[in-house]
PDB file of C-alpha atoms and ligand atoms in Angstrom:
ATOM      1  CA  MET A   1      26.048 -52.302  -4.699  1.00  0.00           C
ATOM      2  CA  ILE A   2      23.975 -55.366  -5.179  1.00  0.00           C
ATOM      3  CA  LEU A   3      22.345 -57.421  -2.226  1.00  0.00           C
ATOM      4  CA  THR A   4      22.260 -61.012  -2.390  1.00  0.00           C
ATOM      5  CA  ASP A   5      22.835 -64.490  -1.411  1.00  0.00           C
ATOM      6  CA  TYR A   6      22.958 -67.367  -4.112  1.00  0.00           C
ATOM      7  CA  HIS A   7      23.597 -70.468  -1.889  1.00  0.00           C
ATOM      8  CA  ILE A   8      20.555 -71.500   0.317  1.00  0.00           C
ATOM      9  CA  HIS A   9      18.775 -74.717   1.255  1.00  0.00           C
ATOM     10  CA  THR A  10      15.326 -74.940   2.075  1.00  0.00           C
ATOM     11  CA  GLN A  11      12.550 -77.601   2.725  1.00  0.00           C
ATOM     12  CA  TYR A  12      13.464 -79.358  -0.360  1.00  0.00           C
ATOM     13  CA  SER A  13      16.992 -79.981   0.543  1.00  0.00           C
ATOM     14  CA  TRP A  14      17.431 -83.398   2.777  1.00  0.00           C
ATOM     15  CA  ASP A  15      19.729 -81.592   5.348  1.00  0.00           C
ATOM     16  CA  SER A  16      17.690 -78.451   5.711  1.00  0.00           C
ATOM     17  CA  LYS A  17      14.096 -77.725   7.396  1.00  0.00           C
ATOM     18  CA  LEU A  18      14.170 -73.685   6.334  1.00  0.00           C
ATOM     19  CA  GLU A  19      10.768 -72.777   4.926  1.00  0.00           C
ATOM     20  CA  ILE A  20      11.245 -70.978   1.719  1.00  0.00           C
ATOM     21  CA  ASP A  21       8.685 -68.722   3.025  1.00  0.00           C
ATOM     22  CA  ASP A  22      10.567 -67.605   5.937  1.00  0.00           C
ATOM     23  CA  VAL A  23      13.946 -67.100   3.755  1.00  0.00           C
ATOM     24  CA  ILE A  24      11.708 -64.907   1.387  1.00  0.00           C
ATOM     25  CA  ALA A  25      10.490 -62.797   4.235  1.00  0.00           C
ATOM     26  CA  LYS A  26      14.002 -62.552   5.653  1.00  0.00           C
ATOM     27  CA  ALA A  27      15.106 -61.572   1.883  1.00  0.00           C
ATOM     28  CA  ILE A  28      12.662 -58.979   1.777  1.00  0.00           C
ATOM     29  CA  SER A  29      13.562 -57.482   5.255  1.00  0.00           C
ATOM     30  CA  LEU A  30      17.155 -57.213   4.736  1.00  0.00           C
ATOM     31  CA  ASN A  31      16.391 -55.359   1.410  1.00  0.00           C
ATOM     32  CA  ASN A  32      18.008 -57.875  -0.718  1.00  0.00           C
ATOM     33  CA  ASP A  33      17.656 -57.475  -4.596  1.00  0.00           C
ATOM     34  CA  ILE A  34      18.048 -61.127  -5.876  1.00  0.00           C
ATOM     35  CA  ILE A  35      18.533 -64.348  -3.751  1.00  0.00           C
ATOM     36  CA  ALA A  36      19.111 -67.810  -5.481  1.00  0.00           C
ATOM     37  CA  ILE A  37      17.502 -71.027  -3.786  1.00  0.00           C
ATOM     38  CA  THR A  38      19.969 -73.906  -4.455  1.00  0.00           C
ATOM     39  CA  GLU A  39      18.803 -77.206  -3.401  1.00  0.00           C
ATOM     40  CA  HIS A  40      20.966 -80.435  -3.020  1.00  0.00           C
ATOM     41  CA  LEU A  41      20.537 -82.491  -5.885  1.00  0.00           C
ATOM     42  CA  ASP A  42      22.873 -85.050  -4.585  1.00  0.00           C
ATOM     43  CA  LEU A  43      22.541 -88.415  -6.740  1.00  0.00           C
ATOM     44  CA  LEU A  44      25.114 -90.847  -5.900  1.00  0.00           C
ATOM     45  CA  PRO A  45      23.628 -94.294  -4.897  1.00  0.00           C
ATOM     46  CA  TRP A  46      23.936 -94.014  -1.035  1.00  0.00           C
ATOM     47  CA  GLU A  47      23.149 -90.643  -0.817  1.00  0.00           C
ATOM     48  CA  VAL A  48      19.677 -91.441  -2.883  1.00  0.00           C
ATOM     49  CA  ASN A  49      19.225 -94.582  -0.557  1.00  0.00           C
ATOM     50  CA  ALA A  50      19.778 -92.427   2.591  1.00  0.00           C
ATOM     51  CA  HIS A  51      17.727 -89.256   1.504  1.00  0.00           C
ATOM     52  CA  GLY A  52      15.727 -89.916  -1.469  1.00  0.00           C
ATOM     53  CA  ILE A  53      15.249 -87.428  -4.195  1.00  0.00           C
ATOM     54  CA  PHE A  54      12.802 -84.499  -3.902  1.00  0.00           C
ATOM     55  CA  SER A  55      10.181 -83.864  -6.458  1.00  0.00           C
ATOM     56  CA  LEU A  56      11.953 -81.242  -9.024  1.00  0.00           C
ATOM     57  CA  ARG A  57       8.317 -80.915 -10.356  1.00  0.00           C
ATOM     58  CA  GLN A  58       7.203 -79.613  -6.856  1.00  0.00           C
ATOM     59  CA  TYR A  59       9.881 -77.408  -6.175  1.00  0.00           C
ATOM     60  CA  SER A  60       9.841 -75.728  -9.642  1.00  0.00           C
ATOM     61  CA  ALA A  61       6.418 -74.953  -9.630  1.00  0.00           C
ATOM     62  CA  HIS A  62       6.637 -73.756  -5.336  1.00  0.00           C
ATOM     63  CA  ILE A  63       9.222 -71.059  -7.125  1.00  0.00           C
ATOM     64  CA  ASP A  64       7.361 -70.284 -10.087  1.00  0.00           C
ATOM     65  CA  ASP A  65       4.408 -69.071  -7.462  1.00  0.00           C
ATOM     66  CA  LEU A  66       6.773 -67.139  -5.307  1.00  0.00           C
ATOM     67  CA  LYS A  67       8.210 -65.406  -8.391  1.00  0.00           C
ATOM     68  CA  ALA A  68       4.271 -64.425  -9.147  1.00  0.00           C
ATOM     69  CA  GLN A  69       3.897 -63.349  -5.388  1.00  0.00           C
ATOM     70  CA  HIS A  70       6.890 -61.270  -4.977  1.00  0.00           C
ATOM     71  CA  PRO A  71       7.697 -59.496  -8.134  1.00  0.00           C
ATOM     72  CA  ARG A  72      10.423 -56.873  -6.493  1.00  0.00           C
ATOM     73  CA  LEU A  73      12.439 -59.415  -5.420  1.00  0.00           C
ATOM     74  CA  ARG A  74      14.041 -61.421  -7.553  1.00  0.00           C
ATOM     75  CA  ILE A  75      14.310 -65.296  -6.943  1.00  0.00           C
ATOM     76  CA  ILE A  76      16.520 -67.520  -8.790  1.00  0.00           C
ATOM     77  CA  LYS A  77      15.067 -71.330  -9.052  1.00  0.00           C
ATOM     78  CA  GLY A  78      18.635 -73.274  -8.694  1.00  0.00           C
ATOM     79  CA  VAL A  79      20.402 -76.571  -7.556  1.00  0.00           C
ATOM     80  CA  GLU A  80      23.541 -77.544  -6.084  1.00  0.00           C
ATOM     81  CA  ILE A  81      24.789 -80.442  -7.659  1.00  0.00           C
ATOM     82  CA  GLY A  82      26.566 -82.758  -5.424  1.00  0.00           C
ATOM     83  CA  ASP A  83      29.361 -84.707  -7.169  1.00  0.00           C
ATOM     84  CA  TYR A  84      28.304 -83.845 -10.723  1.00  0.00           C
ATOM     85  CA  HIS A  85      31.195 -85.321 -12.458  1.00  0.00           C
ATOM     86  CA  LEU A  86      29.819 -88.977 -11.185  1.00  0.00           C
ATOM     87  CA  THR A  87      26.134 -88.143 -11.659  1.00  0.00           C
ATOM     88  CA  LYS A  88      25.808 -86.074 -14.696  1.00  0.00           C
ATOM     89  CA  ASP A  89      23.739 -87.956 -17.265  1.00  0.00           C
ATOM     90  CA  TYR A  90      21.422 -88.441 -14.409  1.00  0.00           C
ATOM     91  CA  ALA A  91      21.238 -85.079 -13.191  1.00  0.00           C
ATOM     92  CA  LEU A  92      20.899 -83.687 -16.930  1.00  0.00           C
ATOM     93  CA  ALA A  93      17.954 -86.152 -17.696  1.00  0.00           C
ATOM     94  CA  MET A  94      16.284 -84.597 -14.473  1.00  0.00           C
ATOM     95  CA  LEU A  95      16.705 -81.447 -15.327  1.00  0.00           C
ATOM     96  CA  GLU A  96      15.525 -81.446 -18.788  1.00  0.00           C
ATOM     97  CA  ASP A  97      11.918 -81.519 -18.098  1.00  0.00           C
ATOM     98  CA  TYR A  98      12.444 -79.077 -15.006  1.00  0.00           C
ATOM     99  CA  PRO A  99      15.391 -76.808 -16.057  1.00  0.00           C
ATOM    100  CA  MET A 100      17.057 -74.727 -13.516  1.00  0.00           C
ATOM    101  CA  GLU A 101      18.289 -71.154 -13.906  1.00  0.00           C
ATOM    102  CA  MET A 102      21.340 -71.500 -11.603  1.00  0.00           C
ATOM    103  CA  ILE A 103      23.455 -74.487 -11.212  1.00  0.00           C
ATOM    104  CA  LEU A 104      26.004 -74.833  -8.698  1.00  0.00           C
ATOM    105  CA  GLY A 105      28.784 -77.516  -8.953  1.00  0.00           C
ATOM    106  CA  ALA A 106      29.673 -79.240  -5.812  1.00  0.00           C
ATOM    107  CA  VAL A 107      32.503 -82.027  -4.621  1.00  0.00           C
ATOM    108  CA  HIS A 108      31.357 -83.331  -1.591  1.00  0.00           C
ATOM    109  CA  PHE A 109      32.984 -86.857  -1.442  1.00  0.00           C
ATOM    110  CA  LEU A 110      36.418 -87.736  -2.035  1.00  0.00           C
ATOM    111  CA  SER A 111      37.268 -91.046  -4.101  1.00  0.00           C
ATOM    112  CA  ASP A 112      37.904 -92.899  -0.936  1.00  0.00           C
ATOM    113  CA  ARG A 113      33.961 -91.664  -0.059  1.00  0.00           C
ATOM    114  CA  THR A 114      35.261 -89.524   2.664  1.00  0.00           C
ATOM    115  CA  ASN A 115      32.301 -86.862   3.080  1.00  0.00           C
ATOM    116  CA  ILE A 116      34.197 -83.746   3.451  1.00  0.00           C
ATOM    117  CA  ALA A 117      31.514 -81.590   3.509  1.00  0.00           C
ATOM    118  CA  SER A 118      30.624 -82.727   7.166  1.00  0.00           C
ATOM    119  CA  PRO A 119      32.576 -82.229  10.138  1.00  0.00           C
ATOM    120  CA  ARG A 120      35.364 -85.085  10.759  1.00  0.00           C
ATOM    121  CA  LEU A 121      37.196 -86.070  13.544  1.00  0.00           C
ATOM    122  CA  LYS A 122      40.886 -85.712  11.685  1.00  0.00           C
ATOM    123  CA  PRO A 123      42.192 -83.604   9.267  1.00  0.00           C
ATOM    124  CA  ILE A 124      42.305 -85.249   5.784  1.00  0.00           C
ATOM    125  CA  SER A 125      45.789 -86.573   4.554  1.00  0.00           C
ATOM    126  CA  LYS A 126      47.966 -84.577   1.931  1.00  0.00           C
ATOM    127  CA  GLU A 127      47.034 -87.530  -0.609  1.00  0.00           C
ATOM    128  CA  GLN A 128      43.272 -86.944   0.130  1.00  0.00           C
ATOM    129  CA  ILE A 129      43.940 -83.094  -0.384  1.00  0.00           C
ATOM    130  CA  ILE A 130      45.492 -83.916  -3.982  1.00  0.00           C
ATOM    131  CA  ASP A 131      42.617 -85.937  -4.617  1.00  0.00           C
ATOM    132  CA  TYR A 132      39.956 -83.367  -3.333  1.00  0.00           C
ATOM    133  CA  TYR A 133      41.185 -80.644  -5.625  1.00  0.00           C
ATOM    134  CA  LYS A 134      41.836 -83.509  -8.667  1.00  0.00           C
ATOM    135  CA  LEU A 135      37.867 -84.225  -8.280  1.00  0.00           C
ATOM    136  CA  HIS A 136      37.140 -80.445  -8.571  1.00  0.00           C
ATOM    137  CA  LEU A 137      39.448 -80.138 -11.936  1.00  0.00           C
ATOM    138  CA  GLN A 138      37.023 -83.225 -13.348  1.00  0.00           C
ATOM    139  CA  LEU A 139      34.030 -81.500 -12.019  1.00  0.00           C
ATOM    140  CA  VAL A 140      34.603 -78.187 -13.997  1.00  0.00           C
ATOM    141  CA  SER A 141      36.361 -79.846 -16.874  1.00  0.00           C
ATOM    142  CA  THR A 142      33.621 -82.191 -17.712  1.00  0.00           C
ATOM    143  CA  CYS A 143      30.153 -80.350 -16.539  1.00  0.00           C
ATOM    144  CA  GLU A 144      28.332 -77.273 -17.302  1.00  0.00           C
ATOM    145  CA  MET A 145      27.452 -75.104 -14.486  1.00  0.00           C
ATOM    146  CA  ASP A 146      27.041 -71.377 -13.532  1.00  0.00           C
ATOM    147  CA  ILE A 147      28.925 -71.729 -10.231  1.00  0.00           C
ATOM    148  CA  LEU A 148      31.803 -73.959  -8.419  1.00  0.00           C
ATOM    149  CA  ALA A 149      30.604 -73.770  -5.148  1.00  0.00           C
ATOM    150  CA  HIS A 150      32.756 -73.915  -1.781  1.00  0.00           C
ATOM    151  CA  LEU A 151      36.027 -74.595  -3.045  1.00  0.00           C
ATOM    152  CA  GLY A 152      38.107 -75.634  -0.083  1.00  0.00           C
ATOM    153  CA  VAL A 153      35.040 -76.812   1.682  1.00  0.00           C
ATOM    154  CA  TYR A 154      37.037 -79.652   3.747  1.00  0.00           C
ATOM    155  CA  LYS A 155      38.564 -77.043   5.686  1.00  0.00           C
ATOM    156  CA  ARG A 156      35.379 -75.572   7.013  1.00  0.00           C
ATOM    157  CA  HIS A 157      35.833 -77.163  10.243  1.00  0.00           C
ATOM    158  CA  TYR A 158      39.590 -76.759  10.881  1.00  0.00           C
ATOM    159  CA  GLN A 159      41.046 -74.735  13.598  1.00  0.00           C
ATOM    160  CA  GLN A 160      43.602 -72.910  10.986  1.00  0.00           C
ATOM    161  CA  PRO A 161      44.618 -73.361   7.371  1.00  0.00           C
ATOM    162  CA  PRO A 162      46.084 -76.292   6.442  1.00  0.00           C
ATOM    163  CA  ASP A 163      49.330 -76.377   4.194  1.00  0.00           C
ATOM    164  CA  GLU A 164      48.210 -76.760   0.505  1.00  0.00           C
ATOM    165  CA  SER A 165      51.293 -75.508  -1.140  1.00  0.00           C
ATOM    166  CA  PHE A 166      51.748 -79.211  -3.072  1.00  0.00           C
ATOM    167  CA  ALA A 167      48.387 -78.852  -4.614  1.00  0.00           C
ATOM    168  CA  MET A 168      49.194 -75.107  -5.962  1.00  0.00           C
ATOM    169  CA  PRO A 169      49.505 -76.632  -9.531  1.00  0.00           C
ATOM    170  CA  ILE A 170      46.013 -78.452  -9.300  1.00  0.00           C
ATOM    171  CA  ILE A 171      44.256 -75.003  -7.722  1.00  0.00           C
ATOM    172  CA  LYS A 172      45.571 -73.063 -10.415  1.00  0.00           C
ATOM    173  CA  ASP A 173      44.391 -75.606 -13.352  1.00  0.00           C
ATOM    174  CA  ILE A 174      40.886 -75.588 -11.509  1.00  0.00           C
ATOM    175  CA  LEU A 175      40.867 -71.681 -11.639  1.00  0.00           C
ATOM    176  CA  GLN A 176      41.871 -71.460 -15.281  1.00  0.00           C
ATOM    177  CA  VAL A 177      39.529 -73.823 -16.343  1.00  0.00           C
ATOM    178  CA  ILE A 178      36.647 -71.928 -14.487  1.00  0.00           C
ATOM    179  CA  ILE A 179      37.832 -68.516 -16.038  1.00  0.00           C
ATOM    180  CA  GLN A 180      38.100 -69.870 -19.406  1.00  0.00           C
ATOM    181  CA  LYS A 181      34.340 -71.779 -19.516  1.00  0.00           C
ATOM    182  CA  GLY A 182      32.959 -68.671 -17.575  1.00  0.00           C
ATOM    183  CA  ILE A 183      32.227 -70.343 -14.276  1.00  0.00           C
ATOM    184  CA  ALA A 184      31.818 -67.958 -11.364  1.00  0.00           C
ATOM    185  CA  LEU A 185      33.932 -68.572  -8.033  1.00  0.00           C
ATOM    186  CA  GLU A 186      31.549 -68.674  -5.180  1.00  0.00           C
ATOM    187  CA  ILE A 187      32.668 -66.825  -2.294  1.00  0.00           C
ATOM    188  CA  ASN A 188      30.953 -69.082   0.641  1.00  0.00           C
ATOM    189  CA  PHE A 189      30.905 -67.281   3.960  1.00  0.00           C
ATOM    190  CA  SER A 190      29.669 -70.286   5.885  1.00  0.00           C
ATOM    191  CA  PRO A 191      33.386 -70.904   7.675  1.00  0.00           C
ATOM    192  CA  PHE A 192      32.662 -67.396   9.303  1.00  0.00           C
ATOM    193  CA  ARG A 193      30.227 -69.308  11.481  1.00  0.00           C
ATOM    194  CA  LYS A 194      32.879 -71.666  12.548  1.00  0.00           C
ATOM    195  CA  ALA A 195      36.206 -71.802  13.926  1.00  0.00           C
ATOM    196  CA  TYR A 196      37.724 -71.250  10.838  1.00  0.00           C
ATOM    197  CA  ALA A 197      36.316 -67.808  10.404  1.00  0.00           C
ATOM    198  CA  CYS A 198      37.147 -66.703   6.964  1.00  0.00           C
ATOM    199  CA  SER A 199      35.284 -67.429   3.729  1.00  0.00           C
ATOM    200  CA  ILE A 200      35.932 -70.404   1.485  1.00  0.00           C
ATOM    201  CA  PRO A 201      37.789 -69.903  -0.688  1.00  0.00           C
ATOM    202  CA  GLU A 202      40.300 -67.827   1.662  1.00  0.00           C
ATOM    203  CA  ASN A 203      41.087 -64.556   0.317  1.00  0.00           C
ATOM    204  CA  TRP A 204      44.419 -65.637  -0.877  1.00  0.00           C
ATOM    205  CA  MET A 205      42.865 -67.961  -3.175  1.00  0.00           C
ATOM    206  CA  ILE A 206      40.436 -65.092  -4.458  1.00  0.00           C
ATOM    207  CA  ASP A 207      43.305 -63.236  -4.884  1.00  0.00           C
ATOM    208  CA  LEU A 208      45.160 -66.065  -7.194  1.00  0.00           C
ATOM    209  CA  TYR A 209      41.906 -66.258  -9.289  1.00  0.00           C
ATOM    210  CA  ARG A 210      41.976 -62.419  -9.977  1.00  0.00           C
ATOM    211  CA  ASP A 211      45.650 -62.621 -11.014  1.00  0.00           C
ATOM    212  CA  LEU A 212      45.072 -65.099 -13.235  1.00  0.00           C
ATOM    213  CA  GLY A 213      42.042 -63.207 -14.708  1.00  0.00           C
ATOM    214  CA  GLY A 214      39.361 -64.239 -13.239  1.00  0.00           C
ATOM    215  CA  ASN A 215      36.313 -61.590 -12.401  1.00  0.00           C
ATOM    216  CA  LEU A 216      33.216 -63.638 -12.147  1.00  0.00           C
ATOM    217  CA  PHE A 217      31.552 -63.979  -8.669  1.00  0.00           C
ATOM    218  CA  SER A 218      28.834 -65.526  -6.661  1.00  0.00           C
ATOM    219  CA  ILE A 219      28.322 -65.214  -2.901  1.00  0.00           C
ATOM    220  CA  GLY A 220      26.710 -67.508  -0.601  1.00  0.00           C
ATOM    221  CA  GLY A 221      26.114 -68.402   2.972  1.00  0.00           C
ATOM    222  CA  ASP A 222      25.399 -72.187   2.414  1.00  0.00           C
ATOM    223  CA  CYS A 223      22.023 -71.187   4.589  1.00  0.00           C
ATOM    224  CA  HIS A 224      20.342 -73.935   5.921  1.00  0.00           C
ATOM    225  CA  HIS A 225      18.796 -72.194   9.059  1.00  0.00           C
ATOM    226  CA  ILE A 226      17.330 -68.731   8.970  1.00  0.00           C
ATOM    227  CA  ASP A 227      20.025 -67.667  10.927  1.00  0.00           C
ATOM    228  CA  HIS A 228      22.715 -68.351   8.279  1.00  0.00           C
ATOM    229  CA  PHE A 229      20.902 -65.913   6.312  1.00  0.00           C
ATOM    230  CA  HIS A 230      22.036 -62.209   6.964  1.00  0.00           C
ATOM    231  CA  ASP A 231      23.778 -59.201   5.810  1.00  0.00           C
ATOM    232  CA  PHE A 232      27.168 -60.517   5.760  1.00  0.00           C
ATOM    233  CA  ARG A 233      29.186 -57.837   3.526  1.00  0.00           C
ATOM    234  CA  HIS A 234      31.295 -56.640   6.571  1.00  0.00           C
ATOM    235  CA  LEU A 235      33.101 -60.300   6.755  1.00  0.00           C
ATOM    236  CA  LEU A 236      34.578 -59.872   2.993  1.00  0.00           C
ATOM    237  CA  PRO A 237      36.778 -57.815   1.185  1.00  0.00           C
ATOM    238  CA  GLU A 238      35.468 -54.270  -0.079  1.00  0.00           C
ATOM    239  CA  TRP A 239      35.446 -54.925  -3.462  1.00  0.00           C
ATOM    240  CA  ILE A 240      32.311 -57.167  -3.407  1.00  0.00           C
ATOM    241  CA  ASN A 241      30.598 -53.878  -2.812  1.00  0.00           C
ATOM    242  CA  ASP A 242      31.555 -53.319  -6.411  1.00  0.00           C
ATOM    243  CA  LEU A 243      30.100 -56.343  -7.575  1.00  0.00           C
ATOM    244  CA  GLU A 244      27.761 -55.855 -10.688  1.00  0.00           C
ATOM    245  CA  LEU A 245      24.787 -58.171 -11.986  1.00  0.00           C
ATOM    246  CA  THR A 246      25.403 -59.724 -15.526  1.00  0.00           C
ATOM    247  CA  THR A 247      22.829 -60.935 -17.834  1.00  0.00           C
ATOM    248  CA  ASN A 248      22.577 -64.448 -16.352  1.00  0.00           C
ATOM    249  CA  ASN A 249      22.749 -63.216 -12.952  1.00  0.00           C
ATOM    250  CA  LEU A 250      26.516 -63.714 -11.998  1.00  0.00           C
ATOM    251  CA  LEU A 251      28.562 -61.029 -10.252  1.00  0.00           C
ATOM    252  CA  LEU A 252      30.944 -59.298 -12.123  1.00  0.00           C
ATOM    253  CA  LEU A 253      33.932 -57.163 -10.951  1.00  0.00           C
ATOM    254  CA  PRO A 254      34.640 -54.587 -13.198  1.00  0.00           C
ATOM    255  CA  ASP A 255      38.124 -53.366 -13.795  1.00  0.00           C
TER     256      ASP A 255
HETATM  257 ZN1   ZN B 301      27.712 -78.499  -0.712  1.00  0.00          ZN
HETATM  258 ZN1   ZN B 302      25.088 -76.013  -0.077  1.00  0.00          ZN
END
C-alpha cells in the first residue's frame, strides 16, 4: 500500500499560505511514502495581473533542498498548470529552464471566463457544462501532462450531482484520450470537505474510466491548508489500497 498525496499547494501558490516545511512534517507523521507538491502555474493574462507568477527558480531550489534533507520521504517537484491548453507555449518556455517531475493539467475557466474552481451562487448551465468538458478534451488532446486534475471540479460546491447525461459522449472521449496517452486520472478528494461529499470524479466516472481500460491514477486532496492533508483512505473505494507505483511515480491498478 502506497501512502501519498499528489495535489498539494504551498507558499508558492497564490491561494495558499501552507508552509512546505509543515507539509513535510505532516507527511512524515502520517507515514507517507511519497508526496507531490503541485504549485499553481496560472498564466492566463488576468491571473498574472491579479496574482503575479512565483519564482520557479526559488521553488525548484527549495524542493531540491528538501529532497536532500528528507531522503526517506520521496518528494516530487510538480506544478498544476491552469488552462494549459491556452497558455501552453508560455508554460513550456518557463519549464524549459526548471523542469518539473510531475505536471497536472487543469481547467479553471470556461470559455466565457467563468471561474469554475471557485464557489458560485448558481449552478452553471447545460451549455456551460458542455463547454467545460469540451475544454478538457482540448486540454488532454493538445497538451502533454502526467495527470488530469480534478475532472468535474465545477460540482465541488454543489449540494448534489447535476444531470450530465447529455455530456456523456464528450466525457467518454476525454477518458479515451487520457487512456491512450497514458495520462493518469486524478481522484481528487477535496469535495469530501464540502457539501458534495464525494470524490471528483465521482465513482461512476471512475468506473467508466476503468471499463474503458483505464488503470492509471493519482490521488490528491487539493490541499491548501494543513488540515486538508490527512489520511483520506477510508473515504475512497477499497481498491485504492491495491495501487502500485509506476516508474514515473503514477499509481497503477494491476489487473
Ligand atoms: Zn485546480
Ligand atoms: Zn489545485
